[in-house]
Amino acid sequence: MTRLGTLPVLFLLMFPAVPGVAHEIRPAYLDMRETGPDEFTVVWKVPAQGEMRLGLYASLPKPCMAKGEPARSIEGGAYLERWTVACAGGLKGGEIAINGLRSTMTEALVRIEYENRDTEVVRLMPEAPSFVTAGAQTGLDVARTYFLLGVDHILSGLDHLLFVLALILLIRDRWMLVKTITTFTIAHSITLAGASLGYFSLPQKPVEATIALSIAFVASELIKMKPGKSRLSESYPWVVAFAFGLLHGFGFAGALKEIGLPQSDVPLSLLTFNLGVEAGQLIFVAAALGVLRAAGALGTMQPALARQFSAYLIGTAAMLWLVSRIAG
């Protein structure tokens, strides 16, 4: 990477805001689980900020009748409703819609678990806010849904992307960059699979805080870079990537745990979610390298100064996340 002149400006274009949390546009989430013949427990989760919530409302098929008033609460930055419904004749063939989704920039995930352990997971977007339940999904449907969820999760997770960006800025040799990104992929795939399958786990809140700390660490290594002197993180960046990659895998697993794995297709859904994460990561790496190349062509600032300025921006974002997550 030669000249990084306009990197700080391009960096700000890529990341227009640095919020206290890593996911700026969180999805709404509708979970329905069949607990008896044609009877479902329902959990409806909507992003909220304090007492303010998005104006999204779950619309269930007409035969579904609520058994009592929903229990309402605010938990962890989300508005929740919990209730039970009886759906005469079952859910198959009924339409589920998210009212208000068309006027937002977010999305909604709908997960239905039937009494026979079949699972249906659907991703609703503003342009397609409803669907007709099928009662079950084919393996291809499951693969496609979880692949897109993986892509969406990595591309909307600014904390993971900033860590990868910091690695890109730290490494000047392209072959070393390939090895480092590959090592990061292997590491978080290990913990993503192990945690998702229940072999091991870590509390999610400390994991998220430590992920922010990992970004701050790589940003500090960027600041300490000096011409002619190679630090351990520059000579062996794959070691740093592997160690922190294990940690980031627990973060991915936390997101996947919230969505859930269909019992009939656990290996397939886990594999395709991970492939989606990797595809999204490769898209970001390609875009970042393209931005850096453009910055080199248009550059007016010395590479070392541009790299340091970017490191301070990344470090500031990481510390804001760290403080926010510790406070939370």
XYZ file of C-alpha atoms in Angstrom:
328
model
C 0.000 0.000 0.000
C 1.700 3.144 -1.123
C -0.003 6.391 -0.340
C -3.027 6.605 1.937
C -3.633 10.320 1.477
C -7.396 10.587 1.665
C -7.835 7.521 3.860
C -9.292 9.438 6.850
C -11.964 11.030 4.631
C -12.767 7.737 2.917
C -12.833 6.040 6.315
C -15.495 8.471 7.475
C -17.484 7.829 4.300
C -17.402 4.100 5.021
C -18.354 4.601 8.676
C -20.473 7.768 8.873
C -21.280 7.394 12.561
C -19.648 5.732 15.514
C -22.405 4.700 17.886
C -22.074 3.233 21.318
C -23.097 -0.158 19.977
C -21.733 -2.026 17.007
C -25.009 -2.822 15.238
C -26.697 0.392 14.181
C -29.748 -1.190 12.532
C -30.842 -4.157 14.581
C -33.516 -6.494 13.240
C -36.876 -7.071 14.837
C -37.394 -10.690 15.843
C -40.552 -12.820 15.982
C -40.219 -16.226 17.619
C -43.098 -18.733 17.613
C -42.837 -22.158 19.231
C -45.557 -24.788 19.103
C -46.087 -26.075 22.641
C -49.204 -28.123 21.899
C -51.453 -28.953 18.938
C -52.021 -25.619 17.125
C -50.896 -23.631 20.188
C -47.838 -21.355 20.066
C -45.877 -19.234 22.513
C -44.923 -15.954 20.852
C -42.034 -13.583 21.600
C -41.965 -10.298 19.667
C -38.762 -8.258 19.994
C -38.434 -4.719 18.591
C -35.328 -2.463 18.762
C -35.771 0.289 21.347
C -33.855 3.213 22.808
C -34.980 3.732 26.374
C -38.771 3.986 26.268
C -38.771 4.747 22.538
C -39.336 1.786 20.200
C -39.669 1.271 16.471
C -43.256 1.321 15.234
C -43.249 -2.307 14.130
C -46.096 -4.716 14.857
C -46.409 -8.438 14.198
C -49.528 -9.493 12.305
C -50.348 -13.211 12.649
C -52.729 -15.296 10.491
C -56.424 -14.553 11.116
C -57.198 -17.945 12.756
C -54.614 -17.177 15.499
C -56.361 -15.900 18.621
C -54.447 -14.536 21.612
C -54.997 -16.265 24.950
C -54.793 -13.300 27.277
C -52.950 -9.983 27.138
C -49.252 -9.898 26.136
C -46.652 -9.414 28.855
C -44.626 -6.298 27.924
C -41.127 -5.279 29.005
C -37.997 -3.357 28.011
C -34.872 -5.527 28.108
C -31.360 -4.882 26.802
C -32.261 -2.161 24.314
C -35.348 -3.957 23.025
C -39.102 -3.832 23.566
C -40.540 -7.317 24.161
C -44.009 -8.790 24.104
C -44.757 -12.370 25.157
C -48.069 -14.137 24.746
C -49.732 -17.393 23.696
C -51.936 -17.905 20.646
C -54.204 -20.708 19.479
C -54.227 -21.082 15.681
C -57.189 -23.177 14.538
C -55.971 -25.523 11.819
C -52.318 -24.660 12.449
C -50.040 -22.085 10.875
C -49.393 -23.705 7.492
C -50.685 -21.529 4.661
C -51.268 -18.519 6.909
C -49.740 -15.085 6.255
C -47.394 -13.459 8.768
C -46.581 -9.790 8.231
C -44.616 -7.078 10.022
C -46.689 -3.905 9.851
C -44.596 -0.732 9.611
C -41.555 -2.488 8.147
C -41.960 -0.796 4.751
C -41.217 2.625 6.267
C -37.975 1.546 7.991
C -34.414 0.634 6.962
C -34.297 -2.410 9.207
C -35.466 -5.996 8.725
C -37.263 -8.655 10.718
C -36.451 -12.291 11.374
C -39.281 -14.759 11.872
C -38.499 -18.134 13.393
C -41.163 -20.801 13.840
C -40.461 -24.073 15.633
C -43.151 -26.704 15.214
C -44.033 -29.478 17.638
C -42.380 -32.079 15.373
C -39.076 -30.078 15.634
C -39.280 -28.733 12.087
C -38.116 -25.123 11.908
C -38.962 -22.311 9.531
C -36.743 -19.204 9.440
C -37.641 -16.270 7.193
C -35.941 -12.901 6.711
C -38.409 -10.095 5.993
C -37.275 -6.847 4.368
C -38.989 -3.452 3.869
C -39.743 -4.387 0.260
C -41.144 -7.790 1.295
C -42.649 -7.479 4.800
C -44.801 -10.632 4.750
C -44.729 -14.313 3.820
C -46.968 -17.365 3.748
C -45.908 -20.113 6.137
C -44.905 -23.398 4.535
C -44.919 -25.565 7.653
C -41.322 -26.656 6.963
C -38.357 -25.657 4.803
C -36.258 -27.580 2.318
C -32.526 -27.910 2.906
C -31.901 -25.367 0.147
C -34.266 -22.856 1.773
C -32.503 -23.296 5.117
C -29.072 -22.900 3.484
C -30.080 -19.739 1.640
C -31.658 -18.124 4.708
C -28.704 -18.788 7.016
C -26.155 -17.788 4.354
C -27.846 -14.394 3.943
C -28.082 -14.026 7.729
C -24.326 -14.611 7.948
C -23.581 -12.030 5.258
C -25.908 -9.515 6.891
C -24.458 -10.086 10.357
C -20.849 -9.426 9.372
C -21.654 -6.446 7.142
C -23.790 -4.803 9.847
C -21.292 -5.592 12.620
C -19.032 -2.537 12.665
C -16.922 -3.933 15.499
C -15.872 -7.006 13.500
C -15.297 -4.908 10.375
C -13.134 -2.366 12.204
C -10.975 -5.197 13.552
C -10.450 -6.500 10.005
C -9.773 -2.953 8.756
C -7.152 -2.450 11.468
C -5.445 -5.677 10.378
C -5.446 -4.492 6.759
C -3.779 -1.215 7.778
C -1.266 -3.028 9.973
C -0.070 -5.437 7.276
C 1.811 -4.141 4.241
C 2.617 -7.455 2.571
C -0.332 -8.836 0.586
C 0.646 -12.489 1.088
C 0.888 -11.938 4.833
C -2.539 -10.265 4.707
C -4.004 -13.354 2.993
C -2.493 -15.630 5.653
C -3.709 -13.396 8.468
C -7.300 -13.116 7.209
C -7.328 -16.891 6.635
C -6.110 -17.480 10.195
C -8.772 -15.115 11.544
C -11.394 -17.074 9.574
C -10.204 -20.451 10.897
C -10.130 -19.181 14.477
C -13.617 -17.704 14.593
C -15.014 -20.703 12.703
C -13.743 -22.959 15.509
C -15.447 -21.049 18.307
C -18.558 -20.296 16.232
C -19.107 -24.012 15.625
C -18.152 -25.136 19.124
C -20.267 -22.534 20.922
C -23.261 -22.987 18.597
C -23.213 -26.757 19.138
C -22.899 -26.347 22.907
C -19.382 -27.744 23.389
C -18.203 -24.611 25.193
C -19.460 -21.116 25.917
C -18.588 -17.738 27.388
C -20.922 -15.064 28.814
C -21.937 -12.840 25.902
C -21.580 -9.404 27.535
C -17.922 -9.895 28.606
C -17.217 -11.320 25.135
C -18.626 -8.204 23.439
C -16.597 -5.946 25.736
C -13.404 -7.891 25.047
C -14.045 -7.727 21.293
C -14.032 -3.928 21.631
C -10.760 -4.235 23.562
C -9.252 -6.342 20.757
C -9.982 -3.543 18.274
C -8.384 -1.000 20.594
C -5.293 -3.229 20.893
C -4.746 -3.452 17.127
C -5.379 0.307 16.812
C -2.677 0.942 19.444
C -0.283 -1.291 17.482
C -0.982 0.844 14.421
C -0.111 3.997 16.350
C 3.188 2.483 17.544
C 4.362 1.546 14.035
C 7.747 3.081 13.125
C 9.705 2.915 9.857
C 12.486 0.324 9.983
C 11.182 -1.241 13.197
C 8.921 -4.271 13.098
C 6.828 -5.024 16.164
C 5.666 -8.546 17.044
C 2.163 -7.739 15.795
C 3.628 -6.700 12.417
C 5.974 -9.693 12.110
C 3.399 -12.276 13.241
C -0.028 -10.664 12.697
C -1.591 -14.099 12.174
C -0.921 -14.853 15.863
C -2.921 -11.765 16.866
C -5.624 -12.637 14.316
C -5.931 -16.216 15.586
C -6.093 -15.245 19.277
C -8.698 -12.551 18.773
C -10.463 -14.572 16.059
C -11.364 -17.169 18.680
C -12.987 -14.378 20.668
C -14.864 -12.927 17.684
C -16.246 -16.407 16.986
C -18.054 -16.292 20.332
C -19.600 -12.994 19.192
C -20.876 -14.593 15.970
C -22.176 -17.548 17.993
C -24.145 -15.189 20.226
C -25.958 -13.785 17.186
C -26.625 -17.256 15.821
C -27.858 -18.462 19.212
C -30.462 -15.677 19.232
C -31.735 -16.805 15.817
C -31.496 -20.480 16.666
C -30.523 -23.534 14.621
C -33.217 -25.707 13.032
C -33.039 -29.107 14.724
C -33.484 -30.962 11.421
C -30.580 -29.178 9.668
C -28.049 -28.122 12.313
C -24.861 -28.896 10.300
C -26.231 -27.274 7.131
C -27.460 -24.089 8.811
C -24.255 -23.725 10.853
C -22.083 -24.234 7.770
C -24.021 -21.814 5.577
C -24.174 -19.123 8.300
C -20.392 -19.378 8.624
C -19.975 -19.271 4.829
C -22.156 -16.162 4.786
C -19.943 -14.541 7.425
C -16.860 -15.358 5.330
C -18.473 -14.090 2.108
C -19.386 -10.817 3.820
C -15.873 -10.535 5.223
C -14.318 -11.046 1.760
C -16.668 -8.422 0.303
C -15.500 -5.972 2.972
C -11.798 -6.783 2.473
C -12.136 -6.255 -1.290
C -13.978 -2.962 -0.740
C -11.416 -1.762 1.829
C -8.487 -2.581 -0.480
C -10.267 -0.734 -3.282
C -10.721 2.309 -1.036
C -7.057 2.186 -0.032
C -5.998 2.000 -3.666
C -8.198 4.996 -4.481
C -6.746 6.832 -1.495
C -3.245 6.118 -2.785
C -4.139 7.559 -6.186
C -5.741 10.703 -4.720
C -3.517 11.062 -1.677
C -2.380 14.372 -0.283
C -1.375 13.171 3.204
C 1.711 11.149 4.115
C 0.943 7.403 4.558
C 2.255 7.274 8.132
C 0.152 10.290 9.171
C -2.953 8.933 7.434
C -2.469 5.527 9.081
C -2.090 7.122 12.513
C -5.164 9.294 12.039
C -7.182 6.227 11.033
C -5.806 4.314 14.025
C -7.047 7.047 16.369
C -10.507 6.923 14.762
C -10.648 3.137 15.103
C -9.335 3.266 18.673
C -11.851 5.933 19.671
C -14.735 3.866 18.290
C -13.426 0.793 20.128
C -13.166 2.612 23.447
C -16.676 4.024 23.078
C -17.958 0.482 22.550
C -15.885 -0.793 25.462
C -17.258 1.812 27.887
C -20.813 1.295 26.611
C -20.598 -2.488 26.955
C -19.032 -2.392 30.393
C -21.706 0.064 31.530
C -24.390 -2.208 30.047
